[in-house]
Tab-separated table of C-alpha atoms and ligand atoms in Angstrom:
chain	number	residue	atom	x	y	z
A	24	MET	CA	1.462	-1.606	-21.666
A	25	THR	CA	4.687	-0.896	-21.654
A	26	ALA	CA	5.280	0.639	-18.596
A	27	ASP	CA	5.574	-1.805	-15.155
A	28	SER	CA	2.455	-0.637	-13.398
A	29	GLY	CA	0.987	1.423	-16.221
A	30	VAL	CA	-2.024	4.277	-14.554
A	31	ALA	CA	-5.550	3.462	-15.137
A	32	ARG	CA	-7.536	6.587	-14.305
A	33	THR	CA	-11.193	7.223	-14.307
A	34	GLY	CA	-10.989	9.638	-16.911
A	35	PRO	CA	-7.966	11.378	-18.845
A	36	SER	CA	-6.225	13.288	-16.808
A	37	THR	CA	-4.011	13.335	-13.258
A	38	ASP	CA	-7.023	15.322	-11.586
A	39	TYR	CA	-9.040	11.634	-12.028
A	40	SER	CA	-9.171	8.654	-9.147
A	41	ARG	CA	-6.440	5.662	-10.018
A	42	LEU	CA	-8.273	1.728	-10.626
A	43	THR	CA	-5.554	-0.966	-10.202
A	44	PRO	CA	-2.855	-0.629	-11.834
A	45	LEU	CA	-2.469	-2.236	-15.658
A	46	PRO	CA	0.491	-4.740	-15.534
A	47	LYS	CA	3.299	-4.447	-17.700
A	48	GLY	CA	2.127	-6.978	-20.827
A	49	THR	CA	-1.402	-5.802	-20.335
A	50	ARG	CA	-3.553	-5.154	-23.836
A	51	ALA	CA	-6.470	-3.980	-24.553
A	52	THR	CA	-8.344	-1.899	-27.813
A	53	ILE	CA	-8.163	1.773	-27.468
A	54	THR	CA	-12.138	3.580	-27.891
A	55	GLY	CA	-11.576	6.948	-27.575
A	56	ARG	CA	-8.870	9.729	-26.806
A	57	GLU	CA	-8.233	12.987	-25.441
A	58	GLY	CA	-5.089	14.429	-25.241
A	59	GLU	CA	-2.280	12.324	-24.500
A	60	TRP	CA	-5.011	10.220	-22.689
A	61	LEU	CA	-6.568	6.892	-24.464
A	62	ARG	CA	-9.180	5.052	-23.259
A	63	LEU	CA	-9.539	1.700	-22.899
A	64	ASP	CA	-12.384	-1.084	-23.430
A	65	TYR	CA	-12.846	-2.178	-19.990
A	66	GLY	CA	-12.844	1.825	-19.036
A	67	GLY	CA	-9.976	2.870	-17.479
A	68	TRP	CA	-8.012	5.751	-18.844
A	69	ILE	CA	-4.093	6.226	-19.365
A	70	ASN	CA	-1.274	7.465	-20.523
A	71	THR	CA	0.101	7.408	-23.835
A	72	LYS	CA	3.531	7.821	-22.519
A	73	GLU	CA	2.378	4.949	-20.307
A	74	THR	CA	1.406	2.600	-23.281
A	75	SER	CA	2.366	1.529	-27.143
A	76	ILE	CA	0.091	1.100	-29.704
A	77	LEU	CA	-0.125	-2.880	-32.148
A	78	LYS	CA	-2.088	-2.785	-34.888
A	79	SER	CA	-4.509	-5.225	-34.376
A	80	ALA	CA	-8.259	-6.862	-36.370
A	81	VAL	CA	-8.383	-8.164	-33.244
A	82	PRO	CA	-9.437	-7.110	-30.048
A	83	PRO	CA	-7.546	-8.330	-27.207
A	84	ARG	CA	-9.936	-11.893	-25.374
A	85	SER	CA	-9.077	-14.423	-23.776
A	86	LEU	CA	-10.953	-17.810	-22.654
A	87	ILE	CA	-8.794	-19.421	-19.496
A	88	ARG	CA	-9.777	-23.032	-18.453
A	89	SER	CA	-7.704	-24.286	-15.251
A	90	ILE	CA	-5.846	-21.981	-12.517
A	91	ARG	CA	-3.428	-23.731	-10.059
A	92	ALA	CA	-1.696	-21.937	-6.900
A	93	ARG	CA	1.914	-23.255	-5.358
A	94	GLN	CA	3.120	-21.592	-1.982
A	95	VAL	CA	6.391	-20.326	-2.475
A	96	ASP	CA	8.328	-18.285	0.450
A	97	ARG	CA	5.618	-17.162	3.062
A	98	LYS	CA	3.419	-16.497	-0.591
A	99	THR	CA	0.408	-18.175	-2.699
A	100	GLU	CA	0.944	-17.371	-6.283
A	101	VAL	CA	-1.897	-18.240	-8.662
A	102	VAL	CA	-1.121	-18.514	-11.930
A	103	PHE	CA	-4.433	-17.270	-14.412
A	104	PRO	CA	-3.041	-18.586	-17.913
A	105	LEU	CA	-4.942	-16.703	-20.185
A	106	GLN	CA	-4.661	-16.300	-23.999
A	107	VAL	CA	-3.967	-12.023	-24.044
A	108	PRO	CA	-2.390	-10.475	-20.699
A	109	VAL	CA	-6.148	-8.668	-20.497
A	110	PRO	CA	-6.630	-5.588	-18.055
A	111	VAL	CA	-7.521	-6.479	-14.521
A	112	SER	CA	-8.692	-4.959	-11.425
A	113	VAL	CA	-8.174	-6.269	-7.757
A	114	GLN	CA	-10.887	-5.292	-4.396
A	115	GLN	CA	-9.976	-5.854	-1.047
A	116	GLY	CA	-12.775	-6.387	1.301
A	117	GLU	CA	-12.978	-6.943	4.883
A	118	ARG	CA	-11.909	-10.775	4.868
A	119	THR	CA	-12.019	-11.007	0.773
A	120	PHE	CA	-10.081	-10.322	-1.997
A	121	THR	CA	-11.733	-10.281	-5.700
A	122	LEU	CA	-9.746	-9.900	-8.638
A	123	THR	CA	-11.457	-9.562	-12.099
A	124	LEU	CA	-10.567	-10.244	-15.223
A	125	TYR	CA	-11.650	-7.787	-18.240
A	126	ASN	CA	-12.296	-9.334	-22.324
A	127	THR	CA	-12.307	-12.871	-20.487
A	128	THR	CA	-14.826	-15.420	-20.672
A	129	ALA	CA	-14.271	-18.541	-18.545
A	130	GLN	CA	-14.371	-22.206	-19.191
A	131	THR	CA	-13.239	-23.120	-16.471
A	132	ASP	CA	-13.598	-26.652	-14.974
A	133	ILE	CA	-11.203	-27.444	-12.138
A	134	ILE	CA	-9.037	-25.707	-10.044
A	135	ARG	CA	-5.909	-26.488	-7.702
A	136	LEU	CA	-5.891	-25.196	-4.227
A	137	ASP	CA	-4.346	-27.088	-1.269
A	138	ASP	CA	-5.373	-26.219	2.013
A	139	ASP	CA	-3.087	-22.462	1.977
A	140	PRO	CA	-2.297	-21.006	5.484
A	141	LEU	CA	-4.149	-17.267	4.084
A	142	ILE	CA	-7.141	-19.151	1.561
A	143	SER	CA	-9.823	-20.986	3.288
A	144	ARG	CA	-11.843	-20.842	-0.682
A	145	LEU	CA	-11.449	-19.703	-4.115
A	146	ASP	CA	-14.926	-18.525	-5.903
A	147	TRP	CA	-15.321	-17.482	-9.757
A	148	GLN	CA	-18.399	-16.110	-11.682
A	149	GLN	CA	-18.687	-14.629	-15.253
A	150	LEU	CA	-19.815	-11.708	-13.945
A	151	ALA	CA	-20.602	-10.458	-17.566
A	152	PRO	CA	-20.113	-11.265	-20.548
A	153	ASN	CA	-16.748	-10.121	-20.829
A	154	GLN	CA	-15.983	-10.231	-17.097
A	155	VAL	CA	-14.766	-12.773	-14.718
A	156	GLN	CA	-14.317	-12.567	-10.938
A	157	TYR	CA	-11.963	-14.050	-8.494
A	158	THR	CA	-13.499	-14.256	-5.223
A	159	PHE	CA	-10.451	-15.331	-2.460
A	160	ASN	CA	-12.392	-16.195	0.510
A	161	LEU	CA	-9.607	-15.528	3.484
A	162	LYS	CA	-8.827	-17.278	7.075
A	163	SER	CA	-7.674	-13.399	8.514
A	164	GLN	CA	-9.567	-10.075	7.959
A	165	GLN	CA	-5.618	-8.413	7.686
A	166	GLN	CA	-4.210	-9.156	4.516
A	167	TRP	CA	-0.223	-8.239	3.887
A	168	GLY	CA	0.210	-7.500	0.330
A	169	TYR	CA	0.083	-9.046	-2.894
A	170	LYS	CA	1.611	-8.238	-6.498
A	171	LEU	CA	0.326	-8.762	-9.612
A	172	THR	CA	2.361	-9.466	-12.689
A	173	TYR	CA	2.040	-10.963	-16.247
A	174	ASP	CA	4.927	-13.883	-16.949
A	175	GLY	CA	4.031	-13.468	-20.442
A	176	THR	CA	0.688	-14.360	-21.222
A	177	SER	CA	-0.413	-15.836	-17.852
A	178	LEU	CA	-1.572	-13.608	-14.731
A	179	VAL	CA	0.796	-14.324	-11.199
A	180	LEU	CA	-0.787	-13.098	-8.675
A	181	SER	CA	1.165	-13.457	-5.383
A	182	LEU	CA	-0.532	-13.398	-2.047
A	183	ARG	CA	1.843	-12.909	1.112
A	184	HIS	CA	1.597	-14.414	4.377
A	185	PRO	CA	0.678	-13.526	7.411
A	186	PRO	CA	4.508	-13.403	9.251
A	187	ALA	CA	4.563	-14.321	12.978
A	188	SER	CA	3.201	-12.342	15.689
A	189	SER	CA	6.169	-11.088	17.160
A	190	LEU	CA	8.153	-8.400	16.144
A	191	THR	CA	11.422	-11.313	16.667
A	192	GLY	CA	12.807	-11.270	12.892
A	193	ILE	CA	10.020	-8.788	11.484
A	194	LYS	CA	10.713	-6.796	9.038
A	195	ILE	CA	9.481	-2.963	8.764
A	196	LEU	CA	10.426	-0.416	6.430
A	197	LEU	CA	10.737	3.330	7.831
A	198	ASP	CA	10.127	6.200	5.619
A	199	PRO	CA	11.592	9.580	6.835
A	200	GLY	CA	9.980	12.033	4.654
A	201	HIS	CA	11.605	14.371	1.955
A	202	GLY	CA	15.473	15.131	2.985
A	203	GLY	CA	18.359	16.823	0.978
A	204	ALA	CA	17.193	19.913	-0.925
A	205	GLU	CA	13.191	19.141	-0.164
A	206	LEU	CA	12.977	20.915	3.317
A	207	GLY	CA	9.127	19.866	3.371
A	208	SER	CA	7.546	21.520	6.209
A	209	ARG	CA	8.715	24.519	8.624
A	210	GLY	CA	8.612	25.160	12.445
A	211	PRO	CA	8.428	28.759	13.307
A	212	THR	CA	12.314	28.798	13.211
A	213	GLY	CA	12.682	27.805	9.597
A	214	TYR	CA	13.785	24.991	11.503
A	215	PRO	CA	13.066	21.966	8.417
A	216	GLU	CA	10.729	19.107	8.459
A	217	LYS	CA	12.889	16.485	6.979
A	218	ASN	CA	15.049	17.374	9.811
A	219	ILE	CA	11.795	16.067	12.806
A	220	ASN	CA	11.441	13.035	10.585
A	221	LEU	CA	15.107	11.421	10.207
A	222	VAL	CA	15.216	11.947	13.895
A	223	ILE	CA	12.508	10.401	14.807
A	224	SER	CA	12.842	7.408	12.684
A	225	GLN	CA	16.038	6.925	14.422
A	226	LEU	CA	14.537	6.900	17.425
A	227	VAL	CA	12.019	4.714	16.083
A	228	ARG	CA	14.223	2.486	14.584
A	229	GLU	CA	16.288	1.935	17.674
A	230	GLN	CA	13.220	1.262	19.773
A	231	LEU	CA	12.203	-1.393	17.368
A	232	ILE	CA	15.314	-3.205	16.747
A	233	ALA	CA	15.105	-3.469	20.579
A	234	ARG	CA	11.656	-5.378	20.345
A	235	GLY	CA	13.448	-7.016	18.334
A	236	ALA	CA	12.451	-6.669	14.329
A	237	THR	CA	15.026	-6.037	11.239
A	238	VAL	CA	14.518	-1.939	10.520
A	239	TYR	CA	15.501	-0.442	7.445
A	240	MET	CA	14.900	3.275	6.096
A	241	THR	CA	14.678	4.938	2.857
A	242	ARG	CA	17.781	7.553	3.579
A	243	GLU	CA	20.050	7.726	7.277
A	244	THR	CA	21.353	10.463	6.119
A	245	ASP	CA	19.554	14.587	4.802
A	246	GLN	CA	19.485	13.706	1.274
A	247	GLN	CA	17.220	13.493	-1.284
A	248	VAL	CA	15.424	10.336	-2.280
A	249	SER	CA	12.201	10.125	-5.399
A	250	LEU	CA	9.141	9.138	-3.989
A	251	PRO	CA	9.220	6.319	-6.296
A	252	ASP	CA	12.599	5.339	-5.426
A	253	ARG	CA	11.178	4.555	-1.844
A	254	VAL	CA	8.221	2.885	-3.576
A	255	ALA	CA	11.297	0.607	-5.080
A	256	MET	CA	12.188	-0.004	-1.823
A	257	ILE	CA	9.928	-1.355	-0.356
A	258	ASP	CA	8.439	-2.764	-3.539
A	259	LYS	CA	11.906	-5.237	-3.493
A	260	LEU	CA	12.203	-5.510	0.357
A	261	GLU	CA	8.865	-6.877	1.297
A	262	PRO	CA	8.841	-5.522	4.896
A	263	ALA	CA	5.686	-6.455	6.910
A	264	ILE	CA	4.783	-3.149	7.255
A	265	ALA	CA	5.814	0.148	5.593
A	266	LEU	CA	5.461	3.580	7.991
A	267	SER	CA	6.672	6.651	6.400
A	268	LEU	CA	6.869	9.726	9.078
A	269	HIS	CA	5.603	13.280	7.886
A	270	TYR	CA	5.080	16.187	10.502
A	271	ASN	CA	2.390	18.502	8.914
A	272	ALA	CA	1.739	21.928	7.112
A	273	LEU	CA	-0.980	23.805	7.407
A	274	PRO	CA	-4.277	23.325	4.292
A	275	ASP	CA	-4.684	26.785	2.513
A	276	GLY	CA	-6.235	29.189	5.069
A	277	GLY	CA	-5.869	27.542	7.519
A	278	ASP	CA	-5.265	28.058	11.062
A	279	ALA	CA	-1.757	28.369	12.629
A	280	ILE	CA	-3.305	28.601	16.084
A	281	ASN	CA	-5.626	26.070	16.429
A	282	THR	CA	-4.936	23.219	13.975
A	283	GLN	CA	-2.788	20.804	15.861
A	284	GLY	CA	-3.182	16.702	15.855
A	285	VAL	CA	-2.071	13.732	14.473
A	286	ALA	CA	-2.832	11.850	11.480
A	287	ALA	CA	-2.846	8.361	9.901
A	288	PHE	CA	-3.442	7.990	5.988
A	289	TRP	CA	-3.862	4.750	4.396
A	290	TYR	CA	-4.865	3.821	0.855
A	291	HIS	CA	-5.418	0.135	0.203
A	292	PRO	CA	-8.231	-1.500	2.109
A	293	GLN	CA	-5.668	-3.552	3.672
A	294	ALA	CA	-3.444	-0.662	5.320
A	295	HIS	CA	-6.634	0.551	6.696
A	296	SER	CA	-6.132	-1.572	10.186
A	297	LEU	CA	-2.971	0.144	11.128
A	298	ALA	CA	-3.380	3.347	10.502
A	299	ASN	CA	-6.283	3.190	12.880
A	300	PHE	CA	-4.663	1.226	14.977
A	301	LEU	CA	-1.055	3.727	15.263
A	302	ASN	CA	-3.317	7.320	15.183
A	303	ASN	CA	-6.299	6.331	18.426
A	304	TYR	CA	-2.497	4.330	20.125
A	305	LEU	CA	-0.514	7.920	19.535
A	306	VAL	CA	-3.577	9.931	20.467
A	307	ASN	CA	-4.648	8.105	23.951
A	308	ASN	CA	-1.377	6.898	24.642
A	309	LEU	CA	0.209	10.590	24.635
A	310	LYS	CA	-2.527	12.615	24.850
A	311	ARG	CA	-2.015	14.119	21.429
A	312	PRO	CA	-4.920	16.156	20.089
A	313	ASN	CA	-6.524	13.886	17.189
A	314	TYR	CA	-6.309	15.574	13.753
A	315	GLY	CA	-7.916	12.752	12.394
A	316	VAL	CA	-7.475	9.280	9.814
A	317	PHE	CA	-7.591	9.932	6.271
A	318	TRP	CA	-8.161	7.587	3.302
A	319	ASN	CA	-5.379	9.601	0.906
A	320	ASN	CA	-4.380	8.392	-2.355
A	321	LEU	CA	0.047	8.946	-2.095
A	322	ALA	CA	3.442	8.101	-3.221
A	323	LEU	CA	4.390	6.791	0.360
A	324	THR	CA	0.120	4.834	0.688
A	325	ARG	CA	-0.209	2.963	-2.056
A	326	PRO	CA	2.045	0.494	-1.807
A	327	ALA	CA	0.827	-2.832	-2.081
A	328	THR	CA	3.220	-5.184	-1.451
A	329	ALA	CA	2.670	-4.295	1.909
A	330	PRO	CA	0.305	-2.675	4.331
A	331	SER	CA	1.806	0.961	4.339
A	332	VAL	CA	0.754	3.481	6.287
A	333	LEU	CA	1.824	7.483	6.314
A	334	LEU	CA	1.748	9.185	9.636
A	335	GLU	CA	1.156	13.348	10.226
A	336	LEU	CA	2.594	13.515	13.784
A	337	GLY	CA	1.600	17.093	14.521
A	338	PHE	CA	1.500	20.663	12.866
A	339	MET	CA	5.320	22.408	12.760
A	340	ILE	CA	3.179	25.990	12.194
A	341	ASN	CA	1.363	25.325	15.575
A	342	PRO	CA	3.376	27.062	18.315
A	343	ASN	CA	2.461	24.739	20.906
A	344	GLU	CA	2.792	21.721	18.890
A	345	PHE	CA	6.304	23.099	17.946
A	346	GLU	CA	7.648	23.009	20.965
A	347	TRP	CA	5.922	18.976	21.734
A	348	ILE	CA	7.954	18.170	18.350
A	349	VAL	CA	11.390	19.274	19.276
A	350	ASN	CA	11.746	18.259	22.638
A	351	PRO	CA	14.509	15.208	23.021
A	352	GLN	CA	12.293	13.854	25.639
A	353	GLU	CA	9.677	14.057	24.106
A	354	GLN	CA	10.756	12.641	20.506
A	355	ARG	CA	11.933	9.926	22.825
A	356	LYS	CA	8.027	9.026	24.404
A	357	LEU	CA	6.768	9.718	21.171
A	358	ALA	CA	8.850	6.817	19.283
A	359	ALA	CA	8.829	4.026	22.171
A	360	ALA	CA	4.620	4.663	21.702
A	361	ILE	CA	4.982	4.367	17.759
A	362	ALA	CA	6.861	1.810	18.988
A	363	ASP	CA	5.130	-0.422	21.040
A	364	GLY	CA	1.747	0.819	19.364
A	365	ILE	CA	3.685	-1.607	16.308
A	366	THR	CA	4.047	-4.246	18.935
A	367	GLN	CA	0.840	-4.667	20.111
A	368	TRP	CA	-1.004	-3.786	16.560
A	369	PHE	CA	0.560	-7.245	15.379
A	370	ARG	CA	-0.461	-8.927	18.274
A	371	THR	CA	-4.072	-8.063	17.568
A	372	VAL	CA	-3.672	-9.150	14.066
A	373	THR	CA	-1.740	-11.866	14.166
A	374	PRO	CA	-2.910	-15.162	13.964
A	375	LYS	CA	-2.072	-16.547	18.582
A	376	SER	CA	0.982	-18.618	17.500
A	377	ARG	CA	0.462	-22.520	18.322
A	378	VAL	CA	0.479	-23.865	22.055
A	379	PRO	CA	3.359	-25.918	22.677
B	428	ZN	ZN1	6.590	15.957	5.282
């Protein structure tokens, strides 16, 4: 893998679902080829553009012996020393984080994991002759983001610790969708989504700052920002949560009069609770129609560094909803409700602060 985070898929085209991205440096044997896609020995497919081909008589396989963990900067870093950087996959459960290493055989005899704010216990098993699975049993249900990188041939998994339960000092990233030449959806008057996304994001920022949060925005003006740049900002800033704000367009063949409501999108299980909570909160507190909560593989739901949610706050093309969307008083109510929802969600998912 030559890309920072190689896009592994279940088949040889972008129509196929994404698997866990492969960290830069990962090695695997090519077992098939279709067009510009390579099938790798562990089952995933990858675009040749993200790879370079090494000639070797020996397939990349690894043994793993010891594992060690350390706490740095509100994270737990777990180091898996390997002989070769092998393909990996991640699965987040209700209270587990599971990491699978392919082409790997365990000779593990010792694991050091001190008492940890996040992890209650690490279990492992050799799942198949070439697959080792590590299950991190977690102290709470909410997960706060992770990164997987290769440092030479050592795999480094960094798991973020929970933030404080109040918004004071908490970093929140807001992403006003579209901007510049990219208009987004349009209202009945031609009013572009990019404008309202920025207006509502600025109002939400004001409300969050008033509640003590530190707020970052992917854009502050009407400018074009690429999706990779937005994602890179999340990965670099490591906010406690990332929220992308949009207004919806009508699906193909949709009925403009009867399609309306708030929707929330999530991708990694760590973002599900926030998506669900905010969607319910807006529907119940503002009496908005519920368009639904969706698992969806979007550029701004895909970041794994932080729980990342995308909200579609209403349908631009619905004439009634559009009136609500552009009403300044309703915009202020909506921004306050989003900030209140975020505040309450933090209270429900973070560990209770100790009683003095
Ligand atoms: Zn949009």
